[in-house]
mmCIF file of C-alpha atoms in Angstrom:
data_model
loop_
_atom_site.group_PDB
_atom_site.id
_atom_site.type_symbol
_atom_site.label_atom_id
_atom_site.label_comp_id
_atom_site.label_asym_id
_atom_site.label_seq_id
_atom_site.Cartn_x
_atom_site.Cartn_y
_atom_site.Cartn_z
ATOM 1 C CA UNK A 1 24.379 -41.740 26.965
ATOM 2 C CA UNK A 2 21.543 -41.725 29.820
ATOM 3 C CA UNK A 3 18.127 -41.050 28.923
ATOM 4 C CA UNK A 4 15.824 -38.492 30.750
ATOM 5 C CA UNK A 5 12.874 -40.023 32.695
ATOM 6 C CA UNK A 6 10.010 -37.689 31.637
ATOM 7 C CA UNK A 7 7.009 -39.816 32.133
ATOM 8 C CA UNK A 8 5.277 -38.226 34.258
ATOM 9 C CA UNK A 9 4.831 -35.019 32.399
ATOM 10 C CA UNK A 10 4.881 -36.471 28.685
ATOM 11 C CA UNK A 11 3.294 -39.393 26.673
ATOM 12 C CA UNK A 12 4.960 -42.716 26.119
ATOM 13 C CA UNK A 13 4.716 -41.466 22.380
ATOM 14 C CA UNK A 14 5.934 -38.387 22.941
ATOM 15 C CA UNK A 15 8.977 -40.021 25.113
ATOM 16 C CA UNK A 16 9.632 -41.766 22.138
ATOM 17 C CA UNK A 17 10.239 -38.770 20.308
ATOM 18 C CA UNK A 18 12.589 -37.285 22.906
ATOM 19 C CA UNK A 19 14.531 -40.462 23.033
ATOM 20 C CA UNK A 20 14.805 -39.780 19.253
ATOM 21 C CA UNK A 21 16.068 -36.544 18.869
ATOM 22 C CA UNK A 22 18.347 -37.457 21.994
ATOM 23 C CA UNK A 23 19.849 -40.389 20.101
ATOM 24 C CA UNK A 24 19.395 -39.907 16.167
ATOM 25 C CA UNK A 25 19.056 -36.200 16.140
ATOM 26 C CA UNK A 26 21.545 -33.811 17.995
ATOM 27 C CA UNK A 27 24.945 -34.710 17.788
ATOM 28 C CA UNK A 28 27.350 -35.039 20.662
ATOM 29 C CA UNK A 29 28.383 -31.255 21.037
ATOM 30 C CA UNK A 30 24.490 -30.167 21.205
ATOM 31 C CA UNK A 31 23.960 -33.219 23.865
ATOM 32 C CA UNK A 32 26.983 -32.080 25.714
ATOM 33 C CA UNK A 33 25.600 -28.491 25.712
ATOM 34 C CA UNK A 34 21.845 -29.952 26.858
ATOM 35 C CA UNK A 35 23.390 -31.566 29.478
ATOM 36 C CA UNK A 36 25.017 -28.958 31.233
ATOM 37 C CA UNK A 37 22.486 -26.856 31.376
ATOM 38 C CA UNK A 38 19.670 -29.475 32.968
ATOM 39 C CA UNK A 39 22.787 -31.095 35.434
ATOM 40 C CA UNK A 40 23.793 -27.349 36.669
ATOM 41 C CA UNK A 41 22.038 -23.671 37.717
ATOM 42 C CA UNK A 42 24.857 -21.717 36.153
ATOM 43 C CA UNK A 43 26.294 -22.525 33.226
ATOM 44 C CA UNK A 44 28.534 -20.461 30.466
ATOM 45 C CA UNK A 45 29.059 -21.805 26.865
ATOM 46 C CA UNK A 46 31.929 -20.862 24.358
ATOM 47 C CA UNK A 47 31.314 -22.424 21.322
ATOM 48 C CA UNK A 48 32.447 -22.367 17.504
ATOM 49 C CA UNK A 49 30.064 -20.930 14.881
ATOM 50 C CA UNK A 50 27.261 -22.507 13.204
ATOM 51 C CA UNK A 51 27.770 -25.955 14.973
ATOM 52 C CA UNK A 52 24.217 -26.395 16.005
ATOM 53 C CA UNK A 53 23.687 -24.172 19.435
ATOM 54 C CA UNK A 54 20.777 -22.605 18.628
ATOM 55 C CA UNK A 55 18.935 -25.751 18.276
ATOM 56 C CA UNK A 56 20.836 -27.194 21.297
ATOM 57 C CA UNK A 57 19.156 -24.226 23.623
ATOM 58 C CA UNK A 58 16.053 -24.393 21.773
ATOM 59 C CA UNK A 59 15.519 -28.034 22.739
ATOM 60 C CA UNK A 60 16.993 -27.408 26.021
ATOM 61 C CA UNK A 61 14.308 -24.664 26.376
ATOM 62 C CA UNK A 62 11.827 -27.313 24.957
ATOM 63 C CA UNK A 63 12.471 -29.633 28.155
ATOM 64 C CA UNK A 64 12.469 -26.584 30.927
ATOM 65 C CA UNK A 65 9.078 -25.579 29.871
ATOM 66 C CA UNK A 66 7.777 -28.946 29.952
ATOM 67 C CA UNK A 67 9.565 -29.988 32.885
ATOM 68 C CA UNK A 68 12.090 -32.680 33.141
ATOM 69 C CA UNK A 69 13.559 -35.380 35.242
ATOM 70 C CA UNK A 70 17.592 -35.832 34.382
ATOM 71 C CA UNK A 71 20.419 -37.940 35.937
ATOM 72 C CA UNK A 72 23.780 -36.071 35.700
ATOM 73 C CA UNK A 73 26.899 -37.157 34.569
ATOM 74 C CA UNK A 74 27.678 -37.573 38.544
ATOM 75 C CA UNK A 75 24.399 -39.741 38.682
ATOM 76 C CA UNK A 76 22.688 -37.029 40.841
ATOM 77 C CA UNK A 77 18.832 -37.046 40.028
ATOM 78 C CA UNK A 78 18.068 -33.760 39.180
ATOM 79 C CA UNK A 79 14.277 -32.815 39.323
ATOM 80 C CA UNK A 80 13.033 -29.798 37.015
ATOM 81 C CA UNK A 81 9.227 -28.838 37.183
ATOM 82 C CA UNK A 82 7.682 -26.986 34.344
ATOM 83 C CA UNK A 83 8.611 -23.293 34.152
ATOM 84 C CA UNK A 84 8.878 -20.338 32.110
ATOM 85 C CA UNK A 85 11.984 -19.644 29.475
ATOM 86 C CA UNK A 86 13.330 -16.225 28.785
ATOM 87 C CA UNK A 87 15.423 -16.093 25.792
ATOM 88 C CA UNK A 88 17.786 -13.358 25.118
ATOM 89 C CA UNK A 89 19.843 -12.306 22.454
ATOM 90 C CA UNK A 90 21.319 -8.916 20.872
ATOM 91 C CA UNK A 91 18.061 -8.261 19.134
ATOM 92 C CA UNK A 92 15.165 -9.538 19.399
ATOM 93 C CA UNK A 93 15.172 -10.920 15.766
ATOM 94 C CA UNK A 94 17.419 -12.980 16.891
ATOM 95 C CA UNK A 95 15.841 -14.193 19.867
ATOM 96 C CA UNK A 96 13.155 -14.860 17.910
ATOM 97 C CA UNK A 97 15.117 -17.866 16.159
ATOM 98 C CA UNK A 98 15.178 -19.259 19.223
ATOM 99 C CA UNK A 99 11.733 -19.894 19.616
ATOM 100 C CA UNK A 100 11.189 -20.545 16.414
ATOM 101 C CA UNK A 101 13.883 -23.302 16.879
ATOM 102 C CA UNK A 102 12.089 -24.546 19.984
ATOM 103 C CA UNK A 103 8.615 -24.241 18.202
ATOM 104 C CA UNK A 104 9.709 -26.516 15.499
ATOM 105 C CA UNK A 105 11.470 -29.076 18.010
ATOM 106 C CA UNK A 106 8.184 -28.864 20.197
ATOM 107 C CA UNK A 107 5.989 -29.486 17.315
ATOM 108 C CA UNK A 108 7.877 -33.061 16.722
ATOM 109 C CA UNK A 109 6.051 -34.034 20.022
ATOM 110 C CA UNK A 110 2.906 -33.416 18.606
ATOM 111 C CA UNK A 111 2.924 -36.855 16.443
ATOM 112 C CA UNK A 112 0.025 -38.782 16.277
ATOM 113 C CA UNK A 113 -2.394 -36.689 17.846
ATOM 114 C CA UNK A 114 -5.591 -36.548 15.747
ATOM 115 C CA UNK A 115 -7.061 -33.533 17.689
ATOM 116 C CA UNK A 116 -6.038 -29.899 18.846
ATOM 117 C CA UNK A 117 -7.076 -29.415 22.542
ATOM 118 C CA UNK A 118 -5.281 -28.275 25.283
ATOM 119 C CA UNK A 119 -5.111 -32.083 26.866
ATOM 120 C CA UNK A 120 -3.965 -33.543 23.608
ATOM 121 C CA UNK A 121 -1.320 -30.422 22.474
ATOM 122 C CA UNK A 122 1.652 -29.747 23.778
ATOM 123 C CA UNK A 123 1.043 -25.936 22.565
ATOM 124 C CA UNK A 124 -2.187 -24.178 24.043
ATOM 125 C CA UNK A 125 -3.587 -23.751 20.352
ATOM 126 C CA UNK A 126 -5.603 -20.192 21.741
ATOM 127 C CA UNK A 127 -2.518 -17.941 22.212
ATOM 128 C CA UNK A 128 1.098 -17.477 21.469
ATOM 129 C CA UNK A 129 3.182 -15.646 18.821
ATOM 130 C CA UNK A 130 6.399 -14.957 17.104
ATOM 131 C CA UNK A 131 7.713 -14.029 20.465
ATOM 132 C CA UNK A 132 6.491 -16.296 22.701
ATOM 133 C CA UNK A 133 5.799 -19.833 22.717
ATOM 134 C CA UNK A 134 2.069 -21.101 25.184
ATOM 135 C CA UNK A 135 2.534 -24.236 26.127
ATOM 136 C CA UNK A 136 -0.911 -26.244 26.913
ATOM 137 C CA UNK A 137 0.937 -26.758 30.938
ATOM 138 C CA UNK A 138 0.667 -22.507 30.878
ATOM 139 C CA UNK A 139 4.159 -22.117 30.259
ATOM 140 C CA UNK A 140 5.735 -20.098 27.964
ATOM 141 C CA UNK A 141 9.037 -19.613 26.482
ATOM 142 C CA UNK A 142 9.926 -16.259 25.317
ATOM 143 C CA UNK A 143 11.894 -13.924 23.329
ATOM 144 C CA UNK A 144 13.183 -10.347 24.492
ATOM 145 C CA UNK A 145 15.753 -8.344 22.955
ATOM 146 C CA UNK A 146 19.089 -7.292 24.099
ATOM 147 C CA UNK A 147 18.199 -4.901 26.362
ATOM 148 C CA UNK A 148 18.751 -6.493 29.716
ATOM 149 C CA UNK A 149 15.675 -4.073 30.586
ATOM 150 C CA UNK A 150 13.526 -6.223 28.850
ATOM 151 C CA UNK A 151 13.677 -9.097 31.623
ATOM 152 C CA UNK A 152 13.110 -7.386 34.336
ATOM 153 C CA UNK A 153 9.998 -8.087 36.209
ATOM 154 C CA UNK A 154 9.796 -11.094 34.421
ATOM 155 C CA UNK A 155 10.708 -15.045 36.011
ATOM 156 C CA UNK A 156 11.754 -18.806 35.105
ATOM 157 C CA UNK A 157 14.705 -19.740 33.378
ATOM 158 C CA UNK A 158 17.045 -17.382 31.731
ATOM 159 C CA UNK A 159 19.104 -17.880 28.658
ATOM 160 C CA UNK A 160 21.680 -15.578 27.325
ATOM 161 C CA UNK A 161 23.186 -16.041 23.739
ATOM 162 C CA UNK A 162 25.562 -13.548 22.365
ATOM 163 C CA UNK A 163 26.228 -11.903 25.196
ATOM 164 C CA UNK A 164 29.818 -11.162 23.805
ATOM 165 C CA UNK A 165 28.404 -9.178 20.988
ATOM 166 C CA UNK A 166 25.437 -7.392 22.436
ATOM 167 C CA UNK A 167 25.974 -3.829 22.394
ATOM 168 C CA UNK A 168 24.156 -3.002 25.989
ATOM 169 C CA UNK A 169 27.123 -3.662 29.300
ATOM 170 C CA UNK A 170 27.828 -7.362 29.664
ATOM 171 C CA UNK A 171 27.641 -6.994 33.417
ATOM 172 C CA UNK A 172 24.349 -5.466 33.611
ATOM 173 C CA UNK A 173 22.716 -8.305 31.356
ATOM 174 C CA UNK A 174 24.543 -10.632 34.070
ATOM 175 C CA UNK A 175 22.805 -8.846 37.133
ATOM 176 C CA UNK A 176 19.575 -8.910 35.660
ATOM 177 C CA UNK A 177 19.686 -12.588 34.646
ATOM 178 C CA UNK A 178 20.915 -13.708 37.853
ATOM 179 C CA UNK A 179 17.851 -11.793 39.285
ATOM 180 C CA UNK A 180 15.743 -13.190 36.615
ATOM 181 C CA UNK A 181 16.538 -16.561 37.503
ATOM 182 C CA UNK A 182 16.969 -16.264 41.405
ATOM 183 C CA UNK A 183 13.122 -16.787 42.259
ATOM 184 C CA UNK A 184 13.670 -21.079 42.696
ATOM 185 C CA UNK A 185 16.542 -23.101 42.550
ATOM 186 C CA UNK A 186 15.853 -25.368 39.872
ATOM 187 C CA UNK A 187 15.807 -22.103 37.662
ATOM 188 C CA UNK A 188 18.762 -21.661 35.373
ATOM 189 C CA UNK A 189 20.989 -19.157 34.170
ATOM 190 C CA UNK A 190 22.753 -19.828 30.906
ATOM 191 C CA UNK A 191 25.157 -17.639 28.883
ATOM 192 C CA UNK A 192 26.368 -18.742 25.533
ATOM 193 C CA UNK A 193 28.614 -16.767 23.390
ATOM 194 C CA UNK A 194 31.141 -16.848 20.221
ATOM 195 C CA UNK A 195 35.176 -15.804 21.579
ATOM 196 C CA UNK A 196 35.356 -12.569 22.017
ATOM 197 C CA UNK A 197 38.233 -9.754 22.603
ATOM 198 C CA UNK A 198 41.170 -10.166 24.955
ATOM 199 C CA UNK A 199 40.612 -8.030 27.853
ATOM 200 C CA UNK A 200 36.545 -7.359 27.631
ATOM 201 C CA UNK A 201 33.995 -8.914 30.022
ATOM 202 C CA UNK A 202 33.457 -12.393 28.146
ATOM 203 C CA UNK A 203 36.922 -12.486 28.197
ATOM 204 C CA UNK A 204 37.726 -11.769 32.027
ATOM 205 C CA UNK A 205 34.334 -14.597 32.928
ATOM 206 C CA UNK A 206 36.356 -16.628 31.233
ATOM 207 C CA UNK A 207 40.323 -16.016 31.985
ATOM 208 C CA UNK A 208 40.180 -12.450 34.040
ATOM 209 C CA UNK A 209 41.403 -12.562 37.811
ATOM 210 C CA UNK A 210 40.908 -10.245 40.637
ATOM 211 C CA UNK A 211 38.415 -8.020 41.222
ATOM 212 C CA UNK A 212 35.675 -7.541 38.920
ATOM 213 C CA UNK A 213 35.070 -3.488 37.769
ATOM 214 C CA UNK A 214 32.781 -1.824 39.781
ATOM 215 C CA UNK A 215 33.156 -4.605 42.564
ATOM 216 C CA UNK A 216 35.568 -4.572 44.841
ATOM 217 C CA UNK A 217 33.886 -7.798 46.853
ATOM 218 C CA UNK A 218 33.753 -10.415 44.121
ATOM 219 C CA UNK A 219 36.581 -11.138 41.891
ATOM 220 C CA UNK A 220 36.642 -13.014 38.477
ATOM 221 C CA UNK A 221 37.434 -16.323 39.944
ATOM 222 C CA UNK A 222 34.790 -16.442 42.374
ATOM 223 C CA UNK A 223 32.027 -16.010 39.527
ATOM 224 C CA UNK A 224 33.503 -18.858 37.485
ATOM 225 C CA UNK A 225 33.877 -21.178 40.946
ATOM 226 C CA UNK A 226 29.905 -21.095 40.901
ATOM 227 C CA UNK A 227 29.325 -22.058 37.067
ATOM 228 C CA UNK A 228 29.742 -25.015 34.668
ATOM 229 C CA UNK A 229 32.355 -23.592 32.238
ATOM 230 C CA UNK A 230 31.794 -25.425 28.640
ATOM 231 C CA UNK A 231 34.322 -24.746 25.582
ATOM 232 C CA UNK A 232 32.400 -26.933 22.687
ATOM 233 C CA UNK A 233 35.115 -25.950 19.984
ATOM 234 C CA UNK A 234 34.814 -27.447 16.414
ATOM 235 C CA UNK A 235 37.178 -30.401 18.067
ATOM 236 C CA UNK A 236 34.566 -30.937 20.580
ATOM 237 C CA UNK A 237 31.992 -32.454 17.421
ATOM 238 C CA UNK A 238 34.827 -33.831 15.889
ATOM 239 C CA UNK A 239 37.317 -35.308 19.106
ATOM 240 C CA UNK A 240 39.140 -37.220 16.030
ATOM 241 C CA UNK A 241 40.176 -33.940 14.897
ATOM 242 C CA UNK A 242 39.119 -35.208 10.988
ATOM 243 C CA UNK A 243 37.378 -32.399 9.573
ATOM 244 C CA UNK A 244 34.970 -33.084 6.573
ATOM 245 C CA UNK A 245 35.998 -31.674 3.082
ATOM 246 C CA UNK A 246 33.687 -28.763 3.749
ATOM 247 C CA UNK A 247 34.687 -27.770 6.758
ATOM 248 C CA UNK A 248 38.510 -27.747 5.778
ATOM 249 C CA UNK A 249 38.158 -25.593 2.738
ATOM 250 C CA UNK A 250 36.456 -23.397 5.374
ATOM 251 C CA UNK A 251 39.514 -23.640 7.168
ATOM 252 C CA UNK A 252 41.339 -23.206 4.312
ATOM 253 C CA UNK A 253 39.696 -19.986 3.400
ATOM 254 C CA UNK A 254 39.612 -18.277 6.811
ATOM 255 C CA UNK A 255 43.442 -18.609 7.193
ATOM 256 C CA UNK A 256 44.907 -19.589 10.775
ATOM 257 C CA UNK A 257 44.118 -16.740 13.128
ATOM 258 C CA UNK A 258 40.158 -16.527 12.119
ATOM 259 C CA UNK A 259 39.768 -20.384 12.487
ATOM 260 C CA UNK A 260 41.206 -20.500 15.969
ATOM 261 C CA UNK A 261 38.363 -17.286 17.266
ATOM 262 C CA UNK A 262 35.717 -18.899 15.617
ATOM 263 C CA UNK A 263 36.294 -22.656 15.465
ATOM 264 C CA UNK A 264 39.085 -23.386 17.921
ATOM 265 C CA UNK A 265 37.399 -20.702 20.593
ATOM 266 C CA UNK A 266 40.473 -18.316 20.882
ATOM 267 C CA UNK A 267 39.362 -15.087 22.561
ATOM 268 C CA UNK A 268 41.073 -12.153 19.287
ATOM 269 C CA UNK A 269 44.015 -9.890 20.015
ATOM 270 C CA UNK A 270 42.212 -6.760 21.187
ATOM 271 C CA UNK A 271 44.490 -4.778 18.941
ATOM 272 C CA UNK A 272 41.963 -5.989 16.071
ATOM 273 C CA UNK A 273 39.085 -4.009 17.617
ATOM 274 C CA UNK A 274 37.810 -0.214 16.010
ATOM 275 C CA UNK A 275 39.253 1.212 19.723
ATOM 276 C CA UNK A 276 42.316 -0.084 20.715
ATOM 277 C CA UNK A 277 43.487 -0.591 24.166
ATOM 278 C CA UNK A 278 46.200 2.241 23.761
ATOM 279 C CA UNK A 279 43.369 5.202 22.759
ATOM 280 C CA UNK A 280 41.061 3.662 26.086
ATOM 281 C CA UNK A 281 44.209 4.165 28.446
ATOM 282 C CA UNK A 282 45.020 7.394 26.657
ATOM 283 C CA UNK A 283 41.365 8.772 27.763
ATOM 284 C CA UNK A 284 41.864 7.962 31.512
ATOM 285 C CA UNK A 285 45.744 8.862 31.920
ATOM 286 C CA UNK A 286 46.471 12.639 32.086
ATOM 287 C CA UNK A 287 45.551 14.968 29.724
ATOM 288 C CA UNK A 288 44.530 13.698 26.231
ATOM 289 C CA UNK A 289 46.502 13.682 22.974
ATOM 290 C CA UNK A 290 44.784 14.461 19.700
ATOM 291 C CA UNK A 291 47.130 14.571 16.481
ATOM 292 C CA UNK A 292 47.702 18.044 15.717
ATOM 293 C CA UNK A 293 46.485 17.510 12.448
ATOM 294 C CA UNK A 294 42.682 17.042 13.473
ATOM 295 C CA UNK A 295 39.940 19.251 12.740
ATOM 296 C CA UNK A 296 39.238 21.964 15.112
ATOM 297 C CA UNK A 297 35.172 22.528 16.247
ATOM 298 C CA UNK A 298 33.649 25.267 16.953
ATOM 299 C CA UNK A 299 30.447 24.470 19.336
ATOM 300 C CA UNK A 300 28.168 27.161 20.112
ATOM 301 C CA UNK A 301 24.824 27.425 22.287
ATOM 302 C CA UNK A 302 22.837 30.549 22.222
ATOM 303 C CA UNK A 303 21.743 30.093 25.838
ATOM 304 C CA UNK A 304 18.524 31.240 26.622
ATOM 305 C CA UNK A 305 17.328 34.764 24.788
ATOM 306 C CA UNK A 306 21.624 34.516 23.915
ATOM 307 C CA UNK A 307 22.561 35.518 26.876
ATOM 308 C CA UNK A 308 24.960 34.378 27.705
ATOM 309 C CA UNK A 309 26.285 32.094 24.762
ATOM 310 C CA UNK A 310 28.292 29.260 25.449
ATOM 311 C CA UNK A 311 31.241 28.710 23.191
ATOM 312 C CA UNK A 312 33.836 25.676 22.988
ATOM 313 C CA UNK A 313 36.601 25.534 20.472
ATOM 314 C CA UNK A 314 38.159 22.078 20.138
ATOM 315 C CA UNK A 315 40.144 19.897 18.047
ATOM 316 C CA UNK A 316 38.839 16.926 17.703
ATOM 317 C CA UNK A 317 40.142 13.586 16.865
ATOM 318 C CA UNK A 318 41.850 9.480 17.728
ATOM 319 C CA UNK A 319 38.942 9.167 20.216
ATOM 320 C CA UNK A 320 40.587 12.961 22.537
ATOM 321 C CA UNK A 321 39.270 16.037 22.376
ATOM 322 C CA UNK A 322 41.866 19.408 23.113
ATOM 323 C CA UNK A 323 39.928 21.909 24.123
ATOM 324 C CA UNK A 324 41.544 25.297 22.601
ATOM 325 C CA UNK A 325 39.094 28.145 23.987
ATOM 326 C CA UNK A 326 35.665 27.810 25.898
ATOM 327 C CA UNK A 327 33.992 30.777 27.025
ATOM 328 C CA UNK A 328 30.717 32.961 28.049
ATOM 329 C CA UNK A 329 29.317 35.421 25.968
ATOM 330 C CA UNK A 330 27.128 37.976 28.086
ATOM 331 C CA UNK A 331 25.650 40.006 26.179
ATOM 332 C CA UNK A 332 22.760 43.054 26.694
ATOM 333 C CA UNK A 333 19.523 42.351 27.956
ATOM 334 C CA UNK A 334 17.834 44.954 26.258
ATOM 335 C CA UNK A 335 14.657 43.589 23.567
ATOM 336 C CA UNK A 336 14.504 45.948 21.063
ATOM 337 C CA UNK A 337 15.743 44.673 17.666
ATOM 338 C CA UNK A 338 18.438 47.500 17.389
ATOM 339 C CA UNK A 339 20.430 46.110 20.275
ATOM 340 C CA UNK A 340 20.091 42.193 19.496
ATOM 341 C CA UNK A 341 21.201 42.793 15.753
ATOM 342 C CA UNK A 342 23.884 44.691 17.230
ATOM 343 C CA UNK A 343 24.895 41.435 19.737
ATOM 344 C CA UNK A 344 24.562 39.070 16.862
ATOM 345 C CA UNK A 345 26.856 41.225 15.126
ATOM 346 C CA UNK A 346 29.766 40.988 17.689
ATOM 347 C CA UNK A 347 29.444 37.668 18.060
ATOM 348 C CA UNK A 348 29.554 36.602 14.752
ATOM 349 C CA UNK A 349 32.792 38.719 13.977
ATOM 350 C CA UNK A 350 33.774 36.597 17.029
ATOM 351 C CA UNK A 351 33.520 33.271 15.549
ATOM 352 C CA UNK A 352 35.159 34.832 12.614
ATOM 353 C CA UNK A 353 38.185 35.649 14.710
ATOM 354 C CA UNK A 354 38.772 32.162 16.246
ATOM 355 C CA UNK A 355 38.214 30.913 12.496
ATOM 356 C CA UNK A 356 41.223 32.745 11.282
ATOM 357 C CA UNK A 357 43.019 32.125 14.467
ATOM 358 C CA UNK A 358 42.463 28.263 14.116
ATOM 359 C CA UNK A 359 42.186 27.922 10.956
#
């Protein structure tokens, strides 16, 4: 495999250790994954479970921050100055691994050195935490949580793991990545995920066609024409297709239909999510169907000074709501305590009317 010329921005010794890890170290999935993401600006990874990707990205992240020069598989010199990282995952604990990941990588490069200044370090020894990772060029490589929010504003590279499982919209964590990213053009913008669910957004970037939701002027296809698309399933570390012993009694013990989502990359049957796609459809087509034996609800707001009082009686259940009565309560405006115990009153014999009635 080609080696990366980074002489310029490290030391022979610390060369040496790249060429290391490169060749002794990270095995031919992780290279494969390094690769794509130095040799192209948009990339999206699918890959099978606890193979190694985290360290992948975090050496990956490693050589953006210090700055890189790389010759792609098409031989096309690719020039990346140092820059800023922004990792994200669905927390930020677990973004956190990632520069812990890179930290420990980084900290490899550090052989030899027999004192701790900026010029000798690769780390600027005065600042960094948990979070973030100084480097002694003034880059940094950080973590942020989930929340595509917690990007914004920021710039440099952007990497995106999970982004199947996050609970905030796929397709706003896309937007602001792109944007993230869209200050230079060496600047990257990297998704990696585990398969998903047929028929949600990690599934459409990957197999959806026509228009995306929302957009009417960009369809599914001509997203994935403008990245590297990179499926590094469990065959992908092993192309012999020989597992080793303990990776087939993990086989073994999944059963057929796990291994192929989390090894093999095959996106699940959606009918194996908590919402199906029958109860979605049912909440946008017509008028809603709850089984008639689900609890009925009786919501009330007082309004202000009760008057008037909002009621809603509903039954309530599969993901519908029926509503059975909804109404206004006026009631008199008078303050004296006579009249309000009086309202209360009424109302209250009310409720007890639509409990019998519904009950």
């Amino acid at each position: 495999h080609r080696r990366s010329d980074q002489r310029r921005a490290l030391t022979t010794t610390r060369q040496r250790v790249r060429d290391h890890w490169w060749a002794k170290r990270l095995r031919r999935h992780q290279r494969i994954l390094i690769d794509a993401i130095h040799s192209h600006r948009f990339v999206a990874i699918v890959g099978a479970r606890q193979r190694g990707k985290t360290t992948a990205i975090g050496f990956a992240a490693g050589d953006l921050g210090q700055g890189i020069e790389w010759t792609t598989q098409e031989g096309r010199k690719v020039t990346l100055p140092p820059d800023d990282v922004q990792l994200g995952s669905q927390t930020l604990k677990h973004a956190k691994d990632f520069t812990k990941r890179a930290g420990r990588i980084l900290s490899t490069f550090n052989v030899g050195l027999t004192e701790n200044t900026k010029d000798a370090n690769v780390f600027d020894p005065r600042l960094g935490s948990t979070e973030r990772i100084m480097m002694a060029n003034g880059r940094a490589i950080s973590a942020h949580a989930g929340n595509p929010e917690t990007i914004q504003g920021m710039s440099g590279h952007v990497i995106i793991d999970e982004i199947a499982s996050n609970k905030h919209p796929s397709e706003d964590i896309f937007q602001q990545g792109v944007s993230v990213a869209s200050g230079a053009p060496w600047r990257k913008f990297v998704m990696v995920g585990n398969s998903s669910f047929k028929g949600d957004w990690w599934w459409n970037f990957w197999h959806g066609s026509g228009p995306v939701p929302g957009d009417e002027g960009i369809t599914w296809e001509q997203r994935r024409a403008k990245f590297k698309m990179i499926k590094l399933d469990i065959w992908t570390e092993f192309p012999d297709r020989i597992l080793p012993p303990d990776l087939r009694e993990i086989r073994e013990i999944m059963g057929p239909a796990a291994w192929h989502r989390w090894y093999e990359c095959g996106f699940a049957e959606s009918n194996q999510r908590a919402v199906s796609d029958e109860m979605i459809l049912r909440t946008g087509m017509g008028s809603s169907w709850v089984p008639p034996q689900a609890p009925v609800v009786i919501s009330i707001d007082p309004g202000l000074n009760r008057n008037p009082t909002g009621i809603v009686v509903a039954r309530v259940g599969s993901w519908a709501v029926e509503v059975l009565a909804a109404e206004y309560w006026y009631g008199p405006t008078e303050g004296d305590p006579t009249t309000a115990n009086g309202w209360i009153k009424a109302q209250m014999d009310q409720i007890d009317e639509y409990v019998r009635r519904y009950n």
